[in-house]
Amino acid sequence: MENYGRSKNGAEAQTVLNCIDLSSPDIQQSVSLLKQACLDCGFFYVVNHGISQEFMEEVFSQSKRFFKMPLNEKMKVLRNEKHRGYTPVLDELLDPDTQVRGDYKEGYYIGVEVPEGDPESEKPFYGPNVWPAPDCLPGWRETMERFHREALEVAKAVARIIALALDLDADFFDKPEMLGQAIATLRLLHYEGQISDPSKGMYGAGAHSDYGLITLLATDEVAGLQICKDRDAKPQLWEDVAPMKG
């Protein structure tokens, strides 16, 4: 379980997570580290994943360009019924039991591009993406489509290690009904300057467990992510996760 947003109260500790090196020739060590991480808490770092630091910086730069646009421009690409497009600040509420307001973040959803008229576009979560006008943000769509493709390849590489950790064939999750034709969602997130204050029920992103198979979280150098390894503990112990470049 995780939450996000610099906290006024701080976490009780800083955690140390296993690091999975996707370039390592020692696949058994990768399997062992990942299995231990999944049994312990479900979180781990991934390095040498094939997405260049230069391109990651371009993605963050392009993301900032969108979120800096006036609200009326961002509202032109408001999230639709296919979960594509812009979500405003306070729009999402991840932990209604403890939050008094929505999350102090805004976001942008991008999925697998399926043209309108294609029979596949009738399925939930499939369909065309929503894009800002090219004259407003030149090159923005191309950057995000490339990032979506490259991140999905990283997810598939991680899934192969997960499969081996479960004593399955390495390509188990490559089947069409899984990652072969994945419902893969890329979310750009912008946390505004609000500091999380649990005593007042204010969070950048409330406590939650993600849905789906894998979440890949690319962070900048600003700390804020916290994880809870045992959601049933009373009281829960929240630990800071330090950002790691690359």
XYZ file of C-alpha atoms in Angstrom:
246
model
C 0.000 0.000 0.000
C 1.298 3.480 -0.840
C 0.530 7.151 -0.514
C 2.162 10.193 -2.012
C 2.809 13.786 -1.070
C 5.402 15.373 1.182
C 4.109 14.892 4.708
C 4.000 17.487 7.462
C 4.278 14.736 10.043
C 6.832 12.619 8.173
C 7.095 8.843 8.130
C 8.306 6.709 10.992
C 11.285 5.359 9.016
C 13.039 5.241 5.670
C 12.869 1.866 3.996
C 15.519 -0.018 2.030
C 14.241 -1.789 -1.064
C 15.751 -4.503 -3.240
C 17.099 -3.341 -6.589
C 16.417 -5.366 -9.754
C 19.004 -4.810 -12.505
C 17.395 -5.724 -15.833
C 20.816 -5.817 -17.533
C 22.215 -8.420 -15.132
C 23.206 -11.748 -16.728
C 22.521 -13.460 -13.367
C 18.811 -14.079 -13.863
C 18.597 -16.308 -10.796
C 19.792 -13.481 -8.553
C 17.168 -11.179 -10.120
C 14.477 -13.789 -9.516
C 15.595 -14.225 -5.897
C 15.662 -10.465 -5.202
C 12.283 -9.878 -6.827
C 10.646 -12.821 -5.048
C 11.940 -11.615 -1.679
C 10.677 -8.088 -2.415
C 7.223 -9.295 -3.438
C 6.878 -11.482 -0.348
C 8.163 -8.708 1.911
C 6.297 -5.652 0.672
C 5.589 -5.649 -3.070
C 7.952 -2.762 -3.867
C 11.403 -2.702 -5.477
C 13.644 -0.471 -7.583
C 14.295 -1.305 -11.258
C 17.528 -0.078 -12.886
C 19.223 -0.478 -16.289
C 15.783 -0.891 -17.800
C 16.662 0.448 -21.242
C 14.919 3.833 -21.057
C 17.676 6.448 -21.299
C 18.048 9.141 -18.650
C 18.048 11.729 -21.431
C 14.664 10.550 -22.685
C 13.235 10.359 -19.139
C 14.212 13.996 -18.646
C 12.452 14.862 -21.908
C 9.296 13.075 -20.708
C 9.307 15.025 -17.420
C 9.956 18.268 -19.290
C 7.060 17.648 -21.671
C 4.818 16.655 -18.763
C 5.590 19.949 -16.994
C 4.769 21.859 -20.194
C 1.261 20.403 -20.176
C 0.544 21.028 -16.498
C 1.764 24.623 -16.766
C -0.943 25.396 -19.335
C -3.976 27.464 -18.205
C -6.745 25.382 -16.640
C -9.214 26.262 -19.406
C -6.808 24.734 -21.962
C -6.335 21.579 -19.878
C -10.106 21.218 -19.454
C -10.436 20.894 -23.248
C -8.946 17.402 -22.920
C -10.879 16.350 -19.791
C -10.874 12.603 -19.052
C -13.551 10.748 -21.008
C -15.485 7.513 -20.430
C -12.513 5.525 -21.777
C -10.293 6.997 -19.041
C -8.177 9.073 -21.428
C -7.242 12.693 -20.817
C -6.927 15.224 -18.001
C -7.973 14.845 -14.353
C -8.038 18.094 -12.302
C -6.766 18.670 -8.760
C -9.083 17.100 -6.097
C -10.833 15.019 -8.806
C -9.668 11.682 -7.376
C -10.209 10.439 -3.818
C -8.105 7.348 -3.078
C -8.733 6.920 0.645
C -12.223 8.168 1.595
C -11.877 6.800 5.139
C -9.162 9.309 6.049
C -9.280 12.050 3.400
C -11.526 15.069 3.846
C -10.911 16.230 0.264
C -9.635 14.698 -2.966
C -5.971 14.203 -3.861
C -3.880 17.351 -4.279
C -2.676 16.226 -7.686
C -3.661 16.558 -11.326
C -3.065 13.908 -13.937
C -3.272 12.818 -17.548
C -4.259 9.328 -18.750
C -2.847 7.757 -21.935
C -3.662 4.208 -23.047
C -3.049 1.835 -25.932
C -4.118 3.667 -29.103
C -7.055 1.899 -30.803
C -8.690 3.907 -33.627
C -12.401 4.673 -33.533
C -14.231 2.249 -35.796
C -11.927 -0.629 -34.873
C -14.029 -3.404 -33.248
C -11.484 -3.509 -30.391
C -12.384 0.096 -29.500
C -15.755 -1.115 -28.205
C -14.055 -2.890 -25.295
C -13.704 -1.130 -21.919
C -10.419 0.851 -21.645
C -9.715 0.464 -25.385
C -10.077 3.307 -27.859
C -8.380 6.437 -29.209
C -6.390 8.664 -26.900
C -7.165 12.320 -26.223
C -4.333 14.677 -27.166
C -3.616 18.390 -26.654
C -3.597 20.371 -29.903
C -0.214 19.978 -31.672
C 0.162 23.738 -32.079
C -0.086 24.128 -28.265
C 2.445 21.397 -27.444
C 4.505 20.417 -30.499
C 6.066 16.954 -30.199
C 4.124 16.185 -27.009
C 2.076 13.307 -28.408
C 5.115 11.689 -30.061
C 7.094 11.819 -26.803
C 4.292 10.251 -24.779
C 3.551 7.540 -27.345
C 7.219 6.567 -27.355
C 7.340 6.558 -23.538
C 4.227 4.363 -23.417
C 5.865 1.848 -25.786
C 9.176 1.791 -23.923
C 7.588 1.549 -20.463
C 5.428 -1.372 -21.615
C 8.602 -3.207 -22.688
C 10.037 -2.659 -19.197
C 6.814 -4.029 -17.687
C 7.129 -7.137 -19.859
C 10.755 -7.610 -18.767
C 9.754 -7.369 -15.090
C 6.813 -9.729 -15.692
C 9.185 -12.364 -17.077
C 11.124 -12.296 -13.805
C 7.859 -12.500 -11.857
C 6.873 -15.551 -13.918
C 10.152 -17.292 -13.115
C 9.716 -16.423 -9.418
C 6.344 -18.219 -9.580
C 7.959 -21.268 -11.255
C 6.143 -20.511 -14.518
C 7.529 -20.251 -18.049
C 9.293 -16.913 -18.571
C 6.820 -15.923 -21.310
C 3.716 -16.762 -19.221
C 2.559 -13.116 -19.032
C 3.314 -12.461 -22.722
C 0.051 -14.175 -23.727
C -2.425 -11.989 -25.692
C -4.935 -11.978 -22.820
C -2.293 -10.524 -20.506
C 0.643 -8.299 -21.529
C 0.511 -9.399 -25.167
C -2.496 -7.105 -25.609
C -2.311 -5.217 -22.349
C -4.658 -2.592 -20.954
C -1.548 -0.506 -20.274
C -2.220 2.958 -18.867
C 0.376 5.707 -18.666
C -0.430 8.399 -16.110
C 1.374 11.691 -15.882
C 1.001 13.179 -12.394
C 1.653 16.679 -11.059
C 1.601 17.279 -7.309
C 1.025 20.914 -6.456
C 2.825 22.657 -3.582
C 0.445 21.394 -0.874
C 2.117 19.539 1.996
C 0.267 16.412 3.117
C -1.117 16.722 6.631
C -2.631 13.423 7.855
C -4.037 15.125 10.985
C -6.250 17.196 8.678
C -6.957 14.428 6.153
C -4.929 16.159 3.410
C -2.838 14.060 1.007
C -1.121 14.425 -2.357
C -2.440 10.904 -3.021
C -4.271 8.998 -0.300
C -3.343 5.489 0.845
C -4.158 2.841 -1.756
C -3.129 -0.471 -3.292
C -2.836 -0.381 -7.085
C -4.964 -2.518 -9.382
C -3.549 -4.463 -12.319
C -0.399 -6.556 -12.610
C 2.503 -4.077 -12.367
C 2.877 -0.379 -11.619
C 6.089 1.257 -12.811
C 6.631 4.539 -10.987
C 9.114 6.999 -12.486
C 9.916 9.732 -9.977
C 11.843 12.981 -10.018
C 14.257 13.983 -7.240
C 11.478 15.240 -4.923
C 10.761 12.865 -2.036
C 7.171 12.079 -1.128
C 6.403 8.404 -1.744
C 5.601 6.344 1.355
C 4.786 2.644 1.616
C 3.131 0.482 4.249
C 4.408 -3.087 4.170
C 1.630 -4.470 6.393
C -1.730 -2.844 5.715
C -3.372 -4.830 8.551
C -0.945 -3.599 11.237
C -2.395 -1.379 13.954
C -1.063 1.236 13.906
C 0.214 1.126 10.341
C 3.925 1.850 9.848
C 4.548 4.230 6.940
C 8.078 4.353 5.524
C 9.649 6.902 3.166
C 11.040 5.645 -0.148
C 13.986 7.722 -1.362
C 14.044 8.684 -5.061
C 16.809 6.971 -7.050
C 18.051 8.496 -10.303
C 17.653 6.063 -13.189
